[in-house]
XYZ file of C-alpha atoms in Angstrom:
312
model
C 124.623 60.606 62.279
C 125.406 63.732 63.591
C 129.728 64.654 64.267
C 130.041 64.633 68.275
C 133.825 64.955 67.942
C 134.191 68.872 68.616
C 131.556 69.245 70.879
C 131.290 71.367 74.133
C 129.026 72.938 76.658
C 127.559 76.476 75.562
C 129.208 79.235 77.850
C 126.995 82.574 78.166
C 128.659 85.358 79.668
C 126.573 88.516 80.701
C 128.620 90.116 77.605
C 127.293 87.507 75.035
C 123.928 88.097 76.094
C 123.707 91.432 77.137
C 123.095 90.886 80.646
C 123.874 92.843 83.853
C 125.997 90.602 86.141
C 125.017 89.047 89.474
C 122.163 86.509 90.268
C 119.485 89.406 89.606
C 120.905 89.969 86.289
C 120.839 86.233 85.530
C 118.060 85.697 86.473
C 116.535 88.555 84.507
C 118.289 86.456 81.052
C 116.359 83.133 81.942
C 113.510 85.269 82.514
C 113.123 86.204 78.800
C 114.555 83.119 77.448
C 111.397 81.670 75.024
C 112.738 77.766 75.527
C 115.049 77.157 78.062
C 114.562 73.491 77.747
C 114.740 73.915 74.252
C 118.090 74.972 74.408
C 119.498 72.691 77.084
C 118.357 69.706 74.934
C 120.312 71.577 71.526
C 123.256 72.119 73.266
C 123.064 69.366 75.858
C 124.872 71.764 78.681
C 125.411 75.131 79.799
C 127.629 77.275 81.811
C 127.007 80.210 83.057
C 130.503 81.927 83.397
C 131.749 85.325 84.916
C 127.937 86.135 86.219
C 129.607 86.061 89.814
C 126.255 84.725 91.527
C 126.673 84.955 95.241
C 125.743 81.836 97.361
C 123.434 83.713 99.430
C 121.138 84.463 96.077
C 121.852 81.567 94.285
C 117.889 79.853 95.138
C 116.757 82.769 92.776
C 118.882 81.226 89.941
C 117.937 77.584 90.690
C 114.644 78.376 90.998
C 115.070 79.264 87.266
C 117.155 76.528 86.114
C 115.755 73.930 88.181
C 111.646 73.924 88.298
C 111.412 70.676 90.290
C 114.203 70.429 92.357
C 114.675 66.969 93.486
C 116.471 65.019 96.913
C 119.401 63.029 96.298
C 117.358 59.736 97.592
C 119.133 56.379 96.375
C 122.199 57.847 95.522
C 125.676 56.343 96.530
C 127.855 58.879 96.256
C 129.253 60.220 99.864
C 127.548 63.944 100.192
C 126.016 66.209 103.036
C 122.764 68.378 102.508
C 123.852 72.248 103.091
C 120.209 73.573 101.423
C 116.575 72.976 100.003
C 117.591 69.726 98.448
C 121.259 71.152 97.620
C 124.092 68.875 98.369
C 128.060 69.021 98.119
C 128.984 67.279 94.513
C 130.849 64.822 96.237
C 133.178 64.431 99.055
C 135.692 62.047 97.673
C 139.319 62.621 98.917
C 141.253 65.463 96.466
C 143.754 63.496 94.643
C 141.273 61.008 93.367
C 139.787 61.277 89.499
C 136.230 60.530 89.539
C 135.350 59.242 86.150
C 132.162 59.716 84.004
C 128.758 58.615 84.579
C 124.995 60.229 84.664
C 123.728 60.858 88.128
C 121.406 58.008 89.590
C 121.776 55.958 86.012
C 121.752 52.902 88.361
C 118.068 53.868 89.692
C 115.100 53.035 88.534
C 114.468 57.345 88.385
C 117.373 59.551 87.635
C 116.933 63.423 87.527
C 116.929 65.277 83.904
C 118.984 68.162 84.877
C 121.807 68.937 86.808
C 123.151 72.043 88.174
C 126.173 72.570 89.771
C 127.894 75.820 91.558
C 131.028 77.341 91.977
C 131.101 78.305 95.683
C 134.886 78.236 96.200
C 137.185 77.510 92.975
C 140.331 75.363 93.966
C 143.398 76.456 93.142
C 144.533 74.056 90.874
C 142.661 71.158 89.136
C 139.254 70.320 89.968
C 137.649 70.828 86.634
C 134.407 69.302 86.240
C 134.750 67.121 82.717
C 131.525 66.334 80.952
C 131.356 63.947 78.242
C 128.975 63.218 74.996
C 126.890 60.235 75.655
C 126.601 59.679 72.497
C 130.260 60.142 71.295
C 131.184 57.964 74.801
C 129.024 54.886 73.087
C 130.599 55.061 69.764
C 134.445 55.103 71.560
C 133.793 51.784 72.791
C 134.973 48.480 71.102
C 132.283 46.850 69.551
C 132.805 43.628 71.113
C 132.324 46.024 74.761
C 128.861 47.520 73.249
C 127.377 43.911 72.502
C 128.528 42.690 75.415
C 126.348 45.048 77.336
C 123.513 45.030 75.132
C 121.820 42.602 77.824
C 122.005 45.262 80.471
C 123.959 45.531 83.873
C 123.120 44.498 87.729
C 123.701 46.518 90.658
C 124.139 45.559 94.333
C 124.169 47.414 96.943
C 124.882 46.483 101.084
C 123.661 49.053 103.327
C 124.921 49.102 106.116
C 122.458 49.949 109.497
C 124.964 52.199 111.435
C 127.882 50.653 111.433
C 130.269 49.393 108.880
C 131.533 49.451 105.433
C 130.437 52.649 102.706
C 126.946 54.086 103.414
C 123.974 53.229 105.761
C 120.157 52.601 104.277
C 119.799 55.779 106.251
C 122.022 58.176 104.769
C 120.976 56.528 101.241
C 117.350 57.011 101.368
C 116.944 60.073 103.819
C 115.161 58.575 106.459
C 115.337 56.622 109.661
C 111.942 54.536 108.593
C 112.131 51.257 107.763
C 108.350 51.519 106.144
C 109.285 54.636 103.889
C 112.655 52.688 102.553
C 110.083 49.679 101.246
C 107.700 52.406 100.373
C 110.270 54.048 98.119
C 111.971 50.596 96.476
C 108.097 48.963 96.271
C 108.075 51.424 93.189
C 111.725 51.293 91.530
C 111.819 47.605 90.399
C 114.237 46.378 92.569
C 115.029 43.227 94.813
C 115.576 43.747 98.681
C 116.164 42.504 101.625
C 117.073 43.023 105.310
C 119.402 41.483 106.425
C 121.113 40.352 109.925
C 122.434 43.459 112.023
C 119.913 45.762 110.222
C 121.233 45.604 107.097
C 119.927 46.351 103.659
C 120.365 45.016 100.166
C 119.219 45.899 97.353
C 119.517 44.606 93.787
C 118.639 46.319 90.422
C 118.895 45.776 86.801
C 119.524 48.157 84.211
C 119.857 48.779 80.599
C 123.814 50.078 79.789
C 122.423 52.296 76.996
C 119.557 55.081 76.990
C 117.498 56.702 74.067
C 117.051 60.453 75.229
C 113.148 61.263 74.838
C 113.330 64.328 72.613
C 116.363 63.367 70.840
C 116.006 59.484 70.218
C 119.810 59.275 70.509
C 121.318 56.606 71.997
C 124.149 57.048 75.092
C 125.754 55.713 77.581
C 124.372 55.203 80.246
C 125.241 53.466 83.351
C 127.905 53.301 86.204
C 129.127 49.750 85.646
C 132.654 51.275 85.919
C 132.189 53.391 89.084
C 130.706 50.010 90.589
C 133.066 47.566 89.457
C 136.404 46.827 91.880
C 138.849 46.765 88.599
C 138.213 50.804 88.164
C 138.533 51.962 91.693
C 141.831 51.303 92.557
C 143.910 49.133 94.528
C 141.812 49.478 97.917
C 138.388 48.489 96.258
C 140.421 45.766 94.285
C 141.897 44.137 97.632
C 138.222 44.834 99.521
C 137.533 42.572 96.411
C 139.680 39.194 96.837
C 138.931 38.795 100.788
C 135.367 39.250 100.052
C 132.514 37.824 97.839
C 131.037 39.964 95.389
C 127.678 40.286 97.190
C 128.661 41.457 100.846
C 131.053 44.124 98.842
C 129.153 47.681 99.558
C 128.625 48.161 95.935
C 129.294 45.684 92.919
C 127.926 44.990 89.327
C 128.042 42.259 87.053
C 125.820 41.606 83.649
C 122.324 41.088 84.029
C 122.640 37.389 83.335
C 124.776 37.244 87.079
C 128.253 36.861 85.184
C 130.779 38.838 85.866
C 131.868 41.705 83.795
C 135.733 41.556 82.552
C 138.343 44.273 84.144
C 139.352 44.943 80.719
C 135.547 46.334 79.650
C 134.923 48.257 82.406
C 138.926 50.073 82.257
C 138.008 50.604 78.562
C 134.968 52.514 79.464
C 136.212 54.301 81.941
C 139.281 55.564 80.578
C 137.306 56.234 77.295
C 134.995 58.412 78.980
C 137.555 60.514 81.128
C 139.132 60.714 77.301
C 136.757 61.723 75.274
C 135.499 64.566 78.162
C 135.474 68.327 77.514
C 137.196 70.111 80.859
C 134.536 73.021 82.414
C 137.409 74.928 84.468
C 136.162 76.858 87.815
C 135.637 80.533 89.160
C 134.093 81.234 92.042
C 130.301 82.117 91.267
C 130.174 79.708 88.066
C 127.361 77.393 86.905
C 126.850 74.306 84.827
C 123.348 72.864 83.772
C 123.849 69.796 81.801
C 121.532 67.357 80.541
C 121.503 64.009 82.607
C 120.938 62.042 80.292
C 122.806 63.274 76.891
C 126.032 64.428 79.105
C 128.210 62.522 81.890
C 130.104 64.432 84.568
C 133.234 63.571 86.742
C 135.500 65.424 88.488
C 139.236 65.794 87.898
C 141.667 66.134 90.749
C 142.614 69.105 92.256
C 144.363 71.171 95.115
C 142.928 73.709 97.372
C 139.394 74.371 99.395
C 137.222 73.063 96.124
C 133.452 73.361 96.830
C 130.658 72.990 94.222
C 127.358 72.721 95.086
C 124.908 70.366 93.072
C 121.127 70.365 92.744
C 119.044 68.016 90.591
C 115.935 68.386 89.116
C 113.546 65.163 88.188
């Protein structure tokens, strides 16, 4: 079994490669790389530091980086669109920790890549930590690992306008009824509308992933990030006045019972442990593999704002 313990992303710097800086000069690198993907999967994430890419050139990178780039359809996470399928990372309040996971693990499609960009560094904090899948599944208890060998069950409420974390509208991109069944007809999941134009939707996961090239086996789900015990005091007192399924999000086992506080603060707190810290400047990139490396976001001070961009 390979030794996770002392890994960490690959930084290129247009002096380690002999590159000219700026998007053009970046580009020109990926250009006459023989296996990009080859690479990504070796090293399992990227960064491109102290190329100083400027915003307004930065679609001639991801073009590069990102060959299919992919809409953030399904996803939970509070963002707003400012490009081709380019979103904020996340718009959660400063102060808060956002602790590991995979983007879209919870959906029945996730994208393979992510890339995120460095558009204003904050001035303190706001590191981006990305952890080992692998080395985040071998942290855990064993008694944690087996109890998730069954797999995990999301819910989600949409709201239709009005009310309590996102609408069906902002989730899925669309004002159209039709193209929301369209779209879950084909991930696997329960629905159903629901009185004041509501939505839910249920889906069941595995908690672990073999990568395709690889074979490892990771981590790979958001029970934490969907479970009231991990997200504070708020999301713990939304909790006790109501029932699990009319909370906005909420997981349990696959079975229907409930998953214990203790497993889900073990995994979470593992994760944020066992993460490698990929500090901010302004014109920075990070490609990471989606499925061998989880992201977060540490807390920070200051105008933060990195981009993300997925690619299926």
């Amino acid at each position: 079994m390979p030794d996770h313990r002392n890994w960490k992303p690959l930084e290129i710097t247009p002096a380690s490669v002999g590159a000219e800086p700026g998007a053009k000069g970046l580009a020109a690198y990926l250009d006459a790389l023989p296996d990009l993907a080859g690479l990504l999967v070796g090293e399992r994430a990227l960064v491109f530091r102290d190329f100083g890419v400027d915003p307004d050139e930065l679609d001639t990178v991801m073009d590069r980086l990102l060959p299919d780039r992919a809409a953030y359809v399904h996803g939970n996470s509070p963002r707003t669109k400012v490009g081709r399928n380019v979103y904020t990372s996340t718009e959660y309040p400063p102060e808060f920790v956002i602790s590991m996971h995979n983007e879209l693990s919870y959906a029945h499609r996730w994208p393979t890549r992510l890339l995120f960009f460095c558009h204003t560094a904050p001035e303190t904090g706001g590191a981006t930590p990305v952890v080992n899948g692998a080395l985040w599944l071998a942290s855990l208890d064993d008694e944690v690992r087996e109890a998730f060998a069954g797999g995990v069950r999301y819910t989600q409420n949409l709201h239709g306008g009005r009310g309590l974390g996102k609408s069906w509208q902002e989730t899925f991109e669309t004002e159209d009824r039709d193209a929301v069944e369209e779209f879950l007809a084909t991930t696997e999941a329960d629905w159903k509308w629901l009185p004041g134009d509501a939505l839910r939707v249920t889906q069941d996961r595995p908690a672990t992933l073999r990568h395709p090239v690889t074979g490892e086996e990771v981590w790979f789900n958001q029970s934490d990030q969907w479970h009231p015990a991990a997200l504070g005091e708020d999301a713990a007192a939304l909790a006790r006045v109501l029932p699990a399924d009319e909370l906005p999000q909420s997981v349990s086992f696959a079975d229907g019972s409930p998953i214990p506080d203790a497993y889900v603060l073990q995994v979470r707190d593992r994760g944020l442990a066992a993460a490698v810290d990929v500090d901010w400047h302004r014109g920075d990139l990070l490609l990471i593999d989606n499925v061998l490396v989880a992201h977060g976001r540490r807390a920070f001070t200051g105008s933060r704002r990195v981009l993300v961009a997925m690619s299926s």
